[in-house]
Coordinates of C-alpha atoms in Angstrom, one line a residue:
X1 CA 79.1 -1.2 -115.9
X2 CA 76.1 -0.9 -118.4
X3 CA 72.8 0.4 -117.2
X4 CA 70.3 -1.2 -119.7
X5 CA 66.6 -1.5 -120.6
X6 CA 65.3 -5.0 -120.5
X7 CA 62.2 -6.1 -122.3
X8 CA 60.9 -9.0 -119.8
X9 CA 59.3 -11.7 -121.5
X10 CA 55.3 -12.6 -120.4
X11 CA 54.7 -15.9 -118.5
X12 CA 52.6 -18.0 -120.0
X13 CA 51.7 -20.1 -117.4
X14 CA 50.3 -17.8 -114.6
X15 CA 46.2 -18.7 -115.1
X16 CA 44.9 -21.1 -112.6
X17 CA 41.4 -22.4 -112.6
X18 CA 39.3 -24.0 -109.2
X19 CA 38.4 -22.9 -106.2
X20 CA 39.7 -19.8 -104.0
X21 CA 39.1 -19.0 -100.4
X22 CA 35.3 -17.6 -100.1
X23 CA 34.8 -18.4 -104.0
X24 CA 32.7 -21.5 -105.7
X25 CA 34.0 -23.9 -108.4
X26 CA 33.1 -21.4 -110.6
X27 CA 36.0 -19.0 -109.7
X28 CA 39.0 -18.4 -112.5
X29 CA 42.2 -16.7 -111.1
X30 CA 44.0 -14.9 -114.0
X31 CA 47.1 -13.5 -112.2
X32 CA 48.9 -12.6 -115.3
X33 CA 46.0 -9.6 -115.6
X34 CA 45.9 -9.3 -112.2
X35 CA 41.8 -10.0 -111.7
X36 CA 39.7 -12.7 -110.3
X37 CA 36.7 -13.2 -112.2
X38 CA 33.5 -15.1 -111.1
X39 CA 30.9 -16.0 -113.2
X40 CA 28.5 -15.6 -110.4
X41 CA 29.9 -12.3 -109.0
X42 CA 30.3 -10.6 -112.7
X43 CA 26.9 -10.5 -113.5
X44 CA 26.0 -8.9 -110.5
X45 CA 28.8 -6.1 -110.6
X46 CA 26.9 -3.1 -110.3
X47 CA 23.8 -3.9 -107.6
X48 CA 22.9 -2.5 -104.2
X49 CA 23.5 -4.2 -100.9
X50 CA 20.2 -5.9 -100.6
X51 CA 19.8 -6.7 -104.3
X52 CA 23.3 -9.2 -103.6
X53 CA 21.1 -10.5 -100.8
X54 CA 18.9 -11.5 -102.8
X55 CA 21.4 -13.0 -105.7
X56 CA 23.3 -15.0 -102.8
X57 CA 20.9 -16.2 -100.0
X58 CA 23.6 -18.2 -98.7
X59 CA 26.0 -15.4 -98.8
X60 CA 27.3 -15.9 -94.7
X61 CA 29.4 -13.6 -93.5
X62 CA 28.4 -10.9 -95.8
X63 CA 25.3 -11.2 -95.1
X64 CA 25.4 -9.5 -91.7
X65 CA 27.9 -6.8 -93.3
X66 CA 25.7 -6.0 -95.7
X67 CA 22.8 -5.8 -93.4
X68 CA 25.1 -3.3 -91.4
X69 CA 25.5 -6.2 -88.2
X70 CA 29.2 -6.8 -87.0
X71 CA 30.4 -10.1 -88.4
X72 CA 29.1 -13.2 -86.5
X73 CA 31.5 -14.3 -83.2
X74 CA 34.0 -16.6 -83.4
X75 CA 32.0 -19.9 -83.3
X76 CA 30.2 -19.0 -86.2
X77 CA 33.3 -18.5 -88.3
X78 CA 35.3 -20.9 -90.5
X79 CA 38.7 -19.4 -90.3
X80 CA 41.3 -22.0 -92.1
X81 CA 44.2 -21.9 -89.3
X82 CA 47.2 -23.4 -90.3
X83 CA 49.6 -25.1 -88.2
X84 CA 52.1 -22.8 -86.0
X85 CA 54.9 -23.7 -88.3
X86 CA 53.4 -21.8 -91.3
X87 CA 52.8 -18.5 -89.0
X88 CA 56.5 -18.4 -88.4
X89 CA 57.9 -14.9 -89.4
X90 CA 60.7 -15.7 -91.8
X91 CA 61.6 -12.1 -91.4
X92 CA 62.4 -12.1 -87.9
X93 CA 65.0 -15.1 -87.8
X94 CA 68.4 -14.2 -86.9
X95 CA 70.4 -10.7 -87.2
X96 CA 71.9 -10.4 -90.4
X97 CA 75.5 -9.2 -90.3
X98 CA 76.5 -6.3 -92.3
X99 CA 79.3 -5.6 -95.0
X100 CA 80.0 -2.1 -93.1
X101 CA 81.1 -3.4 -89.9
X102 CA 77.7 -2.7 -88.2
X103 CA 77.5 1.2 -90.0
X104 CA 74.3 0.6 -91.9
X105 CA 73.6 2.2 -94.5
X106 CA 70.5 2.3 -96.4
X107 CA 69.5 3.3 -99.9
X108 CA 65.6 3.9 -99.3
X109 CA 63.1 4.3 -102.3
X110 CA 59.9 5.2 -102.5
X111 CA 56.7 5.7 -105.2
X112 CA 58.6 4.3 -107.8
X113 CA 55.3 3.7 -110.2
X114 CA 56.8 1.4 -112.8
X115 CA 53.7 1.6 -115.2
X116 CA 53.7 -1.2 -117.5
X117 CA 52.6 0.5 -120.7
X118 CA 55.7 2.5 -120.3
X119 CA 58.5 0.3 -118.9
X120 CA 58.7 -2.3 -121.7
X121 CA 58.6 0.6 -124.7
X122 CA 61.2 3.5 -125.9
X123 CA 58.7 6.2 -125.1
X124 CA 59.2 5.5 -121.0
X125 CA 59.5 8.7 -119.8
X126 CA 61.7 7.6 -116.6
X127 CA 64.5 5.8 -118.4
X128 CA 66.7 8.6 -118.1
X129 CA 66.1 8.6 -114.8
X130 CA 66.7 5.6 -113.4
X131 CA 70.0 5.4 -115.6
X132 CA 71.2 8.5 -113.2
X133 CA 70.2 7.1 -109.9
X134 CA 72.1 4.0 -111.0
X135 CA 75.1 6.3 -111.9
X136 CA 74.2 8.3 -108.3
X137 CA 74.1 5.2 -105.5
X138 CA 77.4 3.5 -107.4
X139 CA 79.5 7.3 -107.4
X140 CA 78.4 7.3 -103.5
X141 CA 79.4 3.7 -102.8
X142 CA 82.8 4.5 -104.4
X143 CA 82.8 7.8 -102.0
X144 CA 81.7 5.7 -99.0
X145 CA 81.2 2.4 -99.2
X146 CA 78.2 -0.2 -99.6
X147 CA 75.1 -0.1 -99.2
X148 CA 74.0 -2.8 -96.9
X149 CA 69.7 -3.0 -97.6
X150 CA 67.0 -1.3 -99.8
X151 CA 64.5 -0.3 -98.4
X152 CA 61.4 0.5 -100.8
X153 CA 58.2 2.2 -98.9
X154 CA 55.6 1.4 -101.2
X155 CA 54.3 1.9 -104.9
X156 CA 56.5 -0.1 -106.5
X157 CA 54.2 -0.8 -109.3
X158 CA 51.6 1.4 -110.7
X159 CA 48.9 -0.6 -111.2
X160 CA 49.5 -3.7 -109.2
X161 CA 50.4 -5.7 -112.0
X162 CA 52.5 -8.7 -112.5
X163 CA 54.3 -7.4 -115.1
X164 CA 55.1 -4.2 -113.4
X165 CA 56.6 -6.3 -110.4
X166 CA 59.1 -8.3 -112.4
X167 CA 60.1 -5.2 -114.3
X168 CA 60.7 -4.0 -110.9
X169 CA 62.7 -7.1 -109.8
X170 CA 65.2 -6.7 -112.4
X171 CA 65.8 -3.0 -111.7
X172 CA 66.0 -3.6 -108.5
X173 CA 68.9 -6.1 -109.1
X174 CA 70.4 -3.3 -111.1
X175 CA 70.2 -1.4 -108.1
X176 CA 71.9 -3.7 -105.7
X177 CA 74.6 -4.2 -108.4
X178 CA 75.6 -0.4 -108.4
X179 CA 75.5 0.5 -104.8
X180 CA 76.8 -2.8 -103.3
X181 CA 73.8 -4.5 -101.6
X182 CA 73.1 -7.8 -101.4
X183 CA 69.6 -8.7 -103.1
X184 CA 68.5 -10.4 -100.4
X185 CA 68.4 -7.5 -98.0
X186 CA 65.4 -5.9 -100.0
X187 CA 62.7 -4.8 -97.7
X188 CA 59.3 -3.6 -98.8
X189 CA 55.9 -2.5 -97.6
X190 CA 52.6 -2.4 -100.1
X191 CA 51.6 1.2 -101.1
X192 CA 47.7 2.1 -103.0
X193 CA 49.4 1.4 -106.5
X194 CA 50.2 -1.7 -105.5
X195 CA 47.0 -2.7 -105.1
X196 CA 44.6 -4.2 -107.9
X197 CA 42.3 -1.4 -108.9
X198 CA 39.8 -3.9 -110.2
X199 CA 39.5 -5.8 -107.5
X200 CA 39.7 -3.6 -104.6
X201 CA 36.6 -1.3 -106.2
X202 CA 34.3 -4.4 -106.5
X203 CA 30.9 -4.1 -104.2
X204 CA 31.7 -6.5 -101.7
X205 CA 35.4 -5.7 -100.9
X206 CA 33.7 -1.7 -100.7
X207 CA 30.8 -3.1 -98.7
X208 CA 34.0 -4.2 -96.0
X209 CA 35.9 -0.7 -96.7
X210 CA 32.9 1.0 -95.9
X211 CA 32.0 -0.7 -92.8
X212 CA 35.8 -0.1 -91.1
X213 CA 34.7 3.6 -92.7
X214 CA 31.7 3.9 -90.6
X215 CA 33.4 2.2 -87.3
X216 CA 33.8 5.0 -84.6
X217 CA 37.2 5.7 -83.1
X218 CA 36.9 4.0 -80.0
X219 CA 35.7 0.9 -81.8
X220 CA 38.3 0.8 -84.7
X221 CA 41.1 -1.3 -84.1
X222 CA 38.5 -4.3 -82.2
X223 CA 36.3 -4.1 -85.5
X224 CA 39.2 -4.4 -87.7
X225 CA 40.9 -7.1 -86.0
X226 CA 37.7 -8.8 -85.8
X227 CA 37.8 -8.4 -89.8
X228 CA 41.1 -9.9 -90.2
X229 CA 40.5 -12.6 -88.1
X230 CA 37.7 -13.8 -90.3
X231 CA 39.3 -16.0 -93.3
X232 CA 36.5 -14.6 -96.0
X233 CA 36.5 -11.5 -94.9
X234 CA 40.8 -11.4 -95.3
X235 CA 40.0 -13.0 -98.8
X236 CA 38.8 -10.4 -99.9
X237 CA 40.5 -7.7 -98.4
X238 CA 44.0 -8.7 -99.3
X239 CA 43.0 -10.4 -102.3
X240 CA 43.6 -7.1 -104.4
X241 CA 47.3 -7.5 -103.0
X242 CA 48.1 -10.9 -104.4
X243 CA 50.3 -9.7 -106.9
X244 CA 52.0 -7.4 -104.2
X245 CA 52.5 -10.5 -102.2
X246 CA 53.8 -12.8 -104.7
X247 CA 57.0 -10.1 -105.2
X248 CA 57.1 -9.5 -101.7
X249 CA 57.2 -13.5 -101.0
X250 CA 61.1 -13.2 -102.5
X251 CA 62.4 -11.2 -100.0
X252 CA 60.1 -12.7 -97.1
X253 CA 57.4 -9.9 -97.1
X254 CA 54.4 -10.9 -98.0
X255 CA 51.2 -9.9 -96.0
X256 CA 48.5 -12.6 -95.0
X257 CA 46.3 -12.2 -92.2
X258 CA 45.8 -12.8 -88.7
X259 CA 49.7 -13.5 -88.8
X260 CA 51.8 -11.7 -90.8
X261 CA 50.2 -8.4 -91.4
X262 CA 54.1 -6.7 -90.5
X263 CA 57.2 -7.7 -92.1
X264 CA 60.1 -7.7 -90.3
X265 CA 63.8 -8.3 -90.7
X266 CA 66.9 -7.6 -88.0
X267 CA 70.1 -5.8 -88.9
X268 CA 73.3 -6.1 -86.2
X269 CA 75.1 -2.2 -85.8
X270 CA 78.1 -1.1 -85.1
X271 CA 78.2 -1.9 -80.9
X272 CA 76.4 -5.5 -81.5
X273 CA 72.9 -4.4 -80.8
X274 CA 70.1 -4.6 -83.3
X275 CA 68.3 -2.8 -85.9
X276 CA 65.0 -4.5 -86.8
X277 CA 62.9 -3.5 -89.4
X278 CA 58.9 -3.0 -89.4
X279 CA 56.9 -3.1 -92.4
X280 CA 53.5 -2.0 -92.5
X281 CA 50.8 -2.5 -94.4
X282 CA 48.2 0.8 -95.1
X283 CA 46.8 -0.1 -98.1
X284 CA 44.4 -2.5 -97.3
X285 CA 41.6 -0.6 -97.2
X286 CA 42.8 1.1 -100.0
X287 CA 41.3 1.5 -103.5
X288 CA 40.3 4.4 -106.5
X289 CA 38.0 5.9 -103.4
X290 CA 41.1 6.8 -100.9
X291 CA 40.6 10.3 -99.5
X292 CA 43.0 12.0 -97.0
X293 CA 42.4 10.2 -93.7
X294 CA 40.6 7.8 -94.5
X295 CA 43.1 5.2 -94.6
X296 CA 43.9 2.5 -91.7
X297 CA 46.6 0.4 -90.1
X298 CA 45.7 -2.9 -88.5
X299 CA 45.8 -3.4 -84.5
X300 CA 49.3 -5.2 -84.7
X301 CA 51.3 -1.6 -85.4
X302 CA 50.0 -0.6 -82.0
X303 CA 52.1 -3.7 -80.8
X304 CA 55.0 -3.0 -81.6
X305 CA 57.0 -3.0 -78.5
X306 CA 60.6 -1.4 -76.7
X307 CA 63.6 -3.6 -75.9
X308 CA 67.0 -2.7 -74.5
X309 CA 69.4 -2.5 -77.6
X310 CA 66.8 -3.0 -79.9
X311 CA 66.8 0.5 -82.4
X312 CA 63.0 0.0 -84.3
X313 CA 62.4 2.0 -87.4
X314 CA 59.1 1.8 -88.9
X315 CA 58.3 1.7 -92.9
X316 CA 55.0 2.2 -93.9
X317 CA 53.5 4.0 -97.4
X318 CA 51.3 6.4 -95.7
X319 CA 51.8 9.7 -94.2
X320 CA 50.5 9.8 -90.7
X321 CA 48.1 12.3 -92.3
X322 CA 46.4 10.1 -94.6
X323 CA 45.4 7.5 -91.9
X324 CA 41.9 7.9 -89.6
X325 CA 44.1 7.1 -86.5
X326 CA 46.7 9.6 -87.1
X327 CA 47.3 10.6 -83.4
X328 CA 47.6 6.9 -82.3
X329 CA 49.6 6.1 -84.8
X330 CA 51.7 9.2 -84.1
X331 CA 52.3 8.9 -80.4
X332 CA 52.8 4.9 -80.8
X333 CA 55.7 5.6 -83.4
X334 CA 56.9 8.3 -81.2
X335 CA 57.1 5.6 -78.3
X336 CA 58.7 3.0 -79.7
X337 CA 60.1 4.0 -82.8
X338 CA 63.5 5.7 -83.3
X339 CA 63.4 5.7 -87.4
X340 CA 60.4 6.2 -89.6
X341 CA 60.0 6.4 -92.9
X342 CA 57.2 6.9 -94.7
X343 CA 56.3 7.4 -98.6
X344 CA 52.9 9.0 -100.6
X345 CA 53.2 12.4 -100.2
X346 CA 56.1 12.7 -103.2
X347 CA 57.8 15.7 -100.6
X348 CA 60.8 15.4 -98.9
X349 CA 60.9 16.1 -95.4
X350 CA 62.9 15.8 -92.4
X351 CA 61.1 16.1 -88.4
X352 CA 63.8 16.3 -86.0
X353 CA 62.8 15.2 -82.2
X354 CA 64.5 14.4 -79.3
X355 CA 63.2 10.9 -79.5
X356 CA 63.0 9.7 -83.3
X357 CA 63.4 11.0 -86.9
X358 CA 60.4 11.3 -88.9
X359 CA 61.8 11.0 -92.6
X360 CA 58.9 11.5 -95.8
X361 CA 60.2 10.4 -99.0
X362 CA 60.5 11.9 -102.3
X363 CA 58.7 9.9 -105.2
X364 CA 61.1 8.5 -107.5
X365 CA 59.0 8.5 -109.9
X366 CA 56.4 11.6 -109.8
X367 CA 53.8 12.3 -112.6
X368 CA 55.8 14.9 -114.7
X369 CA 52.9 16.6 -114.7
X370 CA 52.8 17.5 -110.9
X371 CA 53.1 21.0 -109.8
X372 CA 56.4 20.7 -107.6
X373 CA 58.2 17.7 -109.8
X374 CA 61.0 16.7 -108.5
X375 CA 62.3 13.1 -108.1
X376 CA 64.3 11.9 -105.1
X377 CA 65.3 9.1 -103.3
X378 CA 67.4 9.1 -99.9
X379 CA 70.6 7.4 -98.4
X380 CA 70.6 6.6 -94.6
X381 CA 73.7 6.0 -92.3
X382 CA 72.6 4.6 -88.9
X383 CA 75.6 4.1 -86.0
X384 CA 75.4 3.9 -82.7
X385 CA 78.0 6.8 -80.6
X386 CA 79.3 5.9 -76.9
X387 CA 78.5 2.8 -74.9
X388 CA 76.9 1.8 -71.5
X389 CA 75.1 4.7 -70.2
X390 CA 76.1 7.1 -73.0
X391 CA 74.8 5.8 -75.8
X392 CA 73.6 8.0 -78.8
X393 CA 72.0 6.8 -82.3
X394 CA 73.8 8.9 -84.9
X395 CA 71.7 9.4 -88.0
X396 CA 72.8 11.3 -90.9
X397 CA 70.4 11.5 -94.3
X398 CA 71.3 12.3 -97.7
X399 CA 68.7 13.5 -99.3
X400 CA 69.0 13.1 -102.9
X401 CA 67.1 15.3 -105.7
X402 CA 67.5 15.8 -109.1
X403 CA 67.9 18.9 -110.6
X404 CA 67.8 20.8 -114.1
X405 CA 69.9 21.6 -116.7
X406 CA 72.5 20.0 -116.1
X407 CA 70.5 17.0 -115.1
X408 CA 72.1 15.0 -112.2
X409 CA 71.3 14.2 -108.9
X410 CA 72.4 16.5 -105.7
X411 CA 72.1 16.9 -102.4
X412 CA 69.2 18.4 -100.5
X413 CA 71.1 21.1 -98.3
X414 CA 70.6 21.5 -95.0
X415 CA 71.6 25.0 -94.3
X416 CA 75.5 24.7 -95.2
X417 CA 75.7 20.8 -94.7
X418 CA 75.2 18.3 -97.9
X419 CA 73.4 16.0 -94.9
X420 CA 70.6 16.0 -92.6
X421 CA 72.1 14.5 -88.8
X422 CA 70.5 13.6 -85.7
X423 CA 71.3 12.1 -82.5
X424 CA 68.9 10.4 -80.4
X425 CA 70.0 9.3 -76.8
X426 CA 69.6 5.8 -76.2
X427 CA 68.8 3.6 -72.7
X428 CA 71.7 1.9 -71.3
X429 CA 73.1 -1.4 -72.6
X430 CA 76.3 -3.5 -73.2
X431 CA 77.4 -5.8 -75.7
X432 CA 76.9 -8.7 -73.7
X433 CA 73.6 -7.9 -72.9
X434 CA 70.3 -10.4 -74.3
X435 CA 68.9 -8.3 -77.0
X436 CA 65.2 -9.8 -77.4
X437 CA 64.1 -10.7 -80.1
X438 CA 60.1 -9.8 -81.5
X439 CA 57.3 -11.2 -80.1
X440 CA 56.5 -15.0 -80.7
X441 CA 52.9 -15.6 -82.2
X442 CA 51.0 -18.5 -79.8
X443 CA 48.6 -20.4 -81.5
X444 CA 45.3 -19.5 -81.4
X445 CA 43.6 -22.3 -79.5
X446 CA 46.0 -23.8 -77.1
X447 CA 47.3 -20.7 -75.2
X448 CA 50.4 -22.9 -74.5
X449 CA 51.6 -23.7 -77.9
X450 CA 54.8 -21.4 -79.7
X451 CA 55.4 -20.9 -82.9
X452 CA 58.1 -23.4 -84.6
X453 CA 61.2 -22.7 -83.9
X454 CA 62.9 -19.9 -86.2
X455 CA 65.8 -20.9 -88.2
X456 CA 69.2 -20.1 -88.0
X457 CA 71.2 -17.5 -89.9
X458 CA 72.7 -19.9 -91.4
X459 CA 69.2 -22.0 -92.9
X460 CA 67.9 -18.3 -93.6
X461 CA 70.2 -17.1 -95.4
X462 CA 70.2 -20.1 -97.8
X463 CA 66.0 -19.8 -97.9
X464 CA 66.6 -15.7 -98.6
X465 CA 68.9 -17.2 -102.0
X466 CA 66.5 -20.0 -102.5
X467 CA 63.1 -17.5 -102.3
X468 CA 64.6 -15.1 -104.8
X469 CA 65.7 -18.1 -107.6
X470 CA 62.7 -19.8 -107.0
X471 CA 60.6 -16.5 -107.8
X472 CA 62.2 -16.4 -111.1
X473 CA 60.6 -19.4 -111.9
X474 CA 57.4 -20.4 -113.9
X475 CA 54.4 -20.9 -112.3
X476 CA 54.2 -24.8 -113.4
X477 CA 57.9 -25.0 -112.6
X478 CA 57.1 -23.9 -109.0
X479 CA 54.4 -26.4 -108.6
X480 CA 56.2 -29.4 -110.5
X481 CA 59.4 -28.6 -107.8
X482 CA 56.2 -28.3 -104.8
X483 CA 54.3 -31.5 -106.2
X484 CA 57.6 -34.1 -106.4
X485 CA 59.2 -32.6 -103.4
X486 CA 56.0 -33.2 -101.4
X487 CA 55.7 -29.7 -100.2
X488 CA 52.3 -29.3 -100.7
X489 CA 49.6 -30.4 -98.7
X490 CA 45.9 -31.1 -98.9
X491 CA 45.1 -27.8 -96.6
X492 CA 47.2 -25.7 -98.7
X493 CA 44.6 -25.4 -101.8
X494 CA 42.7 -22.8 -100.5
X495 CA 45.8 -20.6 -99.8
X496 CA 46.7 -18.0 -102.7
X497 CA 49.5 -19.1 -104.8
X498 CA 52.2 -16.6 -102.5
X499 CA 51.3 -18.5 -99.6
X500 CA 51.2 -21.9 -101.2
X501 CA 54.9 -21.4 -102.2
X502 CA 56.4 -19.7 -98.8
X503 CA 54.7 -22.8 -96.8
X504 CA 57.3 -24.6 -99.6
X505 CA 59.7 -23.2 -97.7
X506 CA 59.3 -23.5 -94.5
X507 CA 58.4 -27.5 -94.6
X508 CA 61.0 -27.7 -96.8
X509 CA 63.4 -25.8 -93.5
X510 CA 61.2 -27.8 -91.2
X511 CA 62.4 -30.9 -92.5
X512 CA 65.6 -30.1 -93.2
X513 CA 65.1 -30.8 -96.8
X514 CA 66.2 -27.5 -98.4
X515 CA 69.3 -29.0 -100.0
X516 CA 66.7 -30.8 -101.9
X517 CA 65.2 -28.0 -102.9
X518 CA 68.2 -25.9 -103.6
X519 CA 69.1 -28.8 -106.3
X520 CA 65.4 -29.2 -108.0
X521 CA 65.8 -25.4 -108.4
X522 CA 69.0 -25.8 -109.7
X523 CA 67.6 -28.2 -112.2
X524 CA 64.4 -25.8 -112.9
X525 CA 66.8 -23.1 -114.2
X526 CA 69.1 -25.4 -116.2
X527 CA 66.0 -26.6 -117.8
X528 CA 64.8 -23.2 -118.5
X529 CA 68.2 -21.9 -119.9
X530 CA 68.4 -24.8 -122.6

């Protein structure tokens, strides 16, 4: 097997020009440099509060932030609210089955910074690197089998750039190829350098961050949902996560508020019942400002909920540490949560309770610079012992760090054992028991109306393959495929392009049409390789 360096070629095509949500005509989207520009907005980059007032009299919703008033209630807002079908969490659809007969095991990643001035050039410091940990993951799949996911808690990119993410992409692929994934069982969550630097520092986006600042405790989690409910507010908020999103949409992660601010995918173990995935998002208050603790999740972590043979494990960038609602967060997790994994803090470690494992990641990438360098990346096995009422979650980690002279990768020790296990005792359940399934979103409104129906394994396995091609493509080859198809519809415009393209998908499941698009893919990429 070679392990080689690609040079990924630039796409032309990524600049769109017209109107965005909360923006005028005037608005020009260049996603290949990852800004938004306005000609409006950029002449008034670097003025107070009230001197925007006065630029934009007509400002709306930011004119009560700015004059420090909570945002207007409902019946003043324009929130765009697409039908139920678009809300559906393609995550959530179906159990995937597993390639180690329900033992999963999990190659997790974390603060991988691909930095773009770096990966495309011989001087990238980390190219060693990322040769071993190829070498590493496929000597312990010969030694132990497949891997059956990646999981990747943030910082994927370094800069949030579009270019980073596709460098990533193909690395990632290498990944799967040397430890025996499929690439369609990639799961990630946004960290702070996947966010848009640019965009995220700009004076109204900081006018929002520093209102949720300001909140008190006891008012947090209304004030931010209140925020995310609010379409221009979310604009700008997760704007500085677009290219984030449009990576994500591949493997059916993507963020968008009020609907899908968690990603989530289910995984069948070893007895038949389920391992579901959370992602969540911490970084969308975040920007060049972030101090320690002064970073937020939204209300929906907090509804993350229990169910009889249902194993949750939680992936978020963050240390609890870094968050204002550390505690909540905290005791939640410790409630509900059996696995979690978080990234950030570049240390490897380990928290052992009776009820969960707390797992921290290593960077993959650390500054070489950094006091206590040392690059890491973990392996996790997850079976479940016993049956009925004696059930036990077996975890066992292998922590992975790379040492000096030689250079190679090793095991973390934990006292004599090359592996960190736990068992966590488990409430009674049987194989032929109804394991639920998460929560169904009702649309807001009606009270009485459920999201579409999800599809089956076998539809979203095919969208999984579809998502993945279809991301390869270029931007006027997606919209060409979108436009003849009929995919797109008048109320889509003022979506960003991630969301544009996943609602693709799910008419395109909805109508039972994705045959149709599998071939005008198909054609795309025939067209592409002539």
């Amino acid at each position: 097997m070679k392990f080689l360096s690609v040079k990924y070629p630039r796409k032309q095509d990524t600049t769109e020009i017209g109107p965005s949500r909360g923006e005028g005509p005037s608005a020009v989207h260049h996603f290949a440099a990852g800004t938004t520009t306005s000609c409006a907005a950029s002449a008034n980059r670097h003025v107070s509060g009230s001197s925007i007032l006065a630029v934009f009299p007509r400002i709306g919703i930011f004119g009560w932030i700015l004059r420090g008033q909570d945002a207007p209630p409902n019946s003043a807002r324009k929130v765009s609210r697409p039908n139920s079908v678009w809300r559906t969490q393609l995550a959530e659809c179906r159990v995937i089955p597993l390639s180690n007969g329900g033992n999963v095991q999990i190659i997790h990643l974390s603060d991988i910074h691909f930095r773009r001035r770096d990966v495309t050039t011989a001087l990238d410091p980390n190219f060693h690197l990322r040769n071993e940990i190829l070498r590493d993951v496929a000597e312990f799949r010969e030694g132990r089998g497949p891997a059956d996911l990646l999981v990747i808690s943030g910082d994927t990119a370094f800069a949030g750039h579009p270019d980073e993410f596709e460098y990533a992409t193909e690395w990632l692929k290498q990944v799967c190829q040397a430890c025996g994934a499929d690439f369609r069982n990639v799961f990630v969550v946004p960290g702070n350098h996947d966010v848009v630097r640019d965009i995220a520092d700009g004076e109204l986006v900081q006018l929002i961050h520093n209102r949720i600042k300001q909140t008190p405790e006891n008012e947090l989690k209304a004030k931010i949902a209140d925020y995310l409910q609010n379409g221009e507010i979310t604009s700008l908020l997760y704007k500085s996560l677009n290219n984030y999103n449009v990576f994500a949409n591949q493997f059916f992660c993507d963020m968008l508020p009020p609907d899908r601010t968690r990603a989530t995918r289910d995984f069948k173990l070893n007895d038949g019942s389920t391992l579901r995935l959370w992602g969540i998002n911490s970084a969308f208050v975040s920007s060049s400002r972030d101090t320690l603790g002064e970073l937020f999740v939204d209300p929906a972590t907090f509804q993350i909920t229990r169910h009889a043979g249902v194993i949750n494990m939680v992936v978020t960038h963050h240390h609890p540490s870094w968050l204002r609602q550390r505690q909540d967060v905290e005791d939640h997790f410790g409630d509900v949560a059996h696995i979690q994994v978080f990234g950030h803090i570049h240390t490897n470690r380990i928290e052992r309770d009776p009820h969960y494992l707390r797992l921290t990641a290593s960077a993959l990438h650390p500054e070489q610079n950094e006091a206590r360098w040392e690059p890491g990346y973990n392996i996790i096995k997850l079976d479940v012992e016993g049956g009925g009422q004696a059930r036990r979650l077996h975890v066992e980690t292998h922590v992975r760090v790379w040492q000096r002279a030689p250079g190679q990768f090793r095991a973390k020790m934990d006292r004599q054992r090359e592996s960190f296990e736990h068992w966590i005792d488990l409430e009674p359940w049987e194989a032929g028991d109804v394991t639920d399934e998460p929560d169904t979103v009702m649309e807001e409104g009606t009270g009485t109306q459920p999201a579409a129906p999800v599809p089956g394994a076998e539809a979203m396995t095919l969208l999984r393959e579809l998502g993945i091609r279809f991301y390869s493509l270029s931007f006027s080859q997606k919209s060409e495929i979108a436009g003849r198809l009929d995919l797109l519809k008048e109320e889509d415009i003022t979506q960003p392009d991630f969301e544009r393209f996943r609602r693709v998908f799910l008419r395109a499941s909805e109508q039972n049409r994705l045959a149709e698009l599998k071939q005008a893919i198909e054609e795309a990429e025939e067209q592409t390789r002539r």
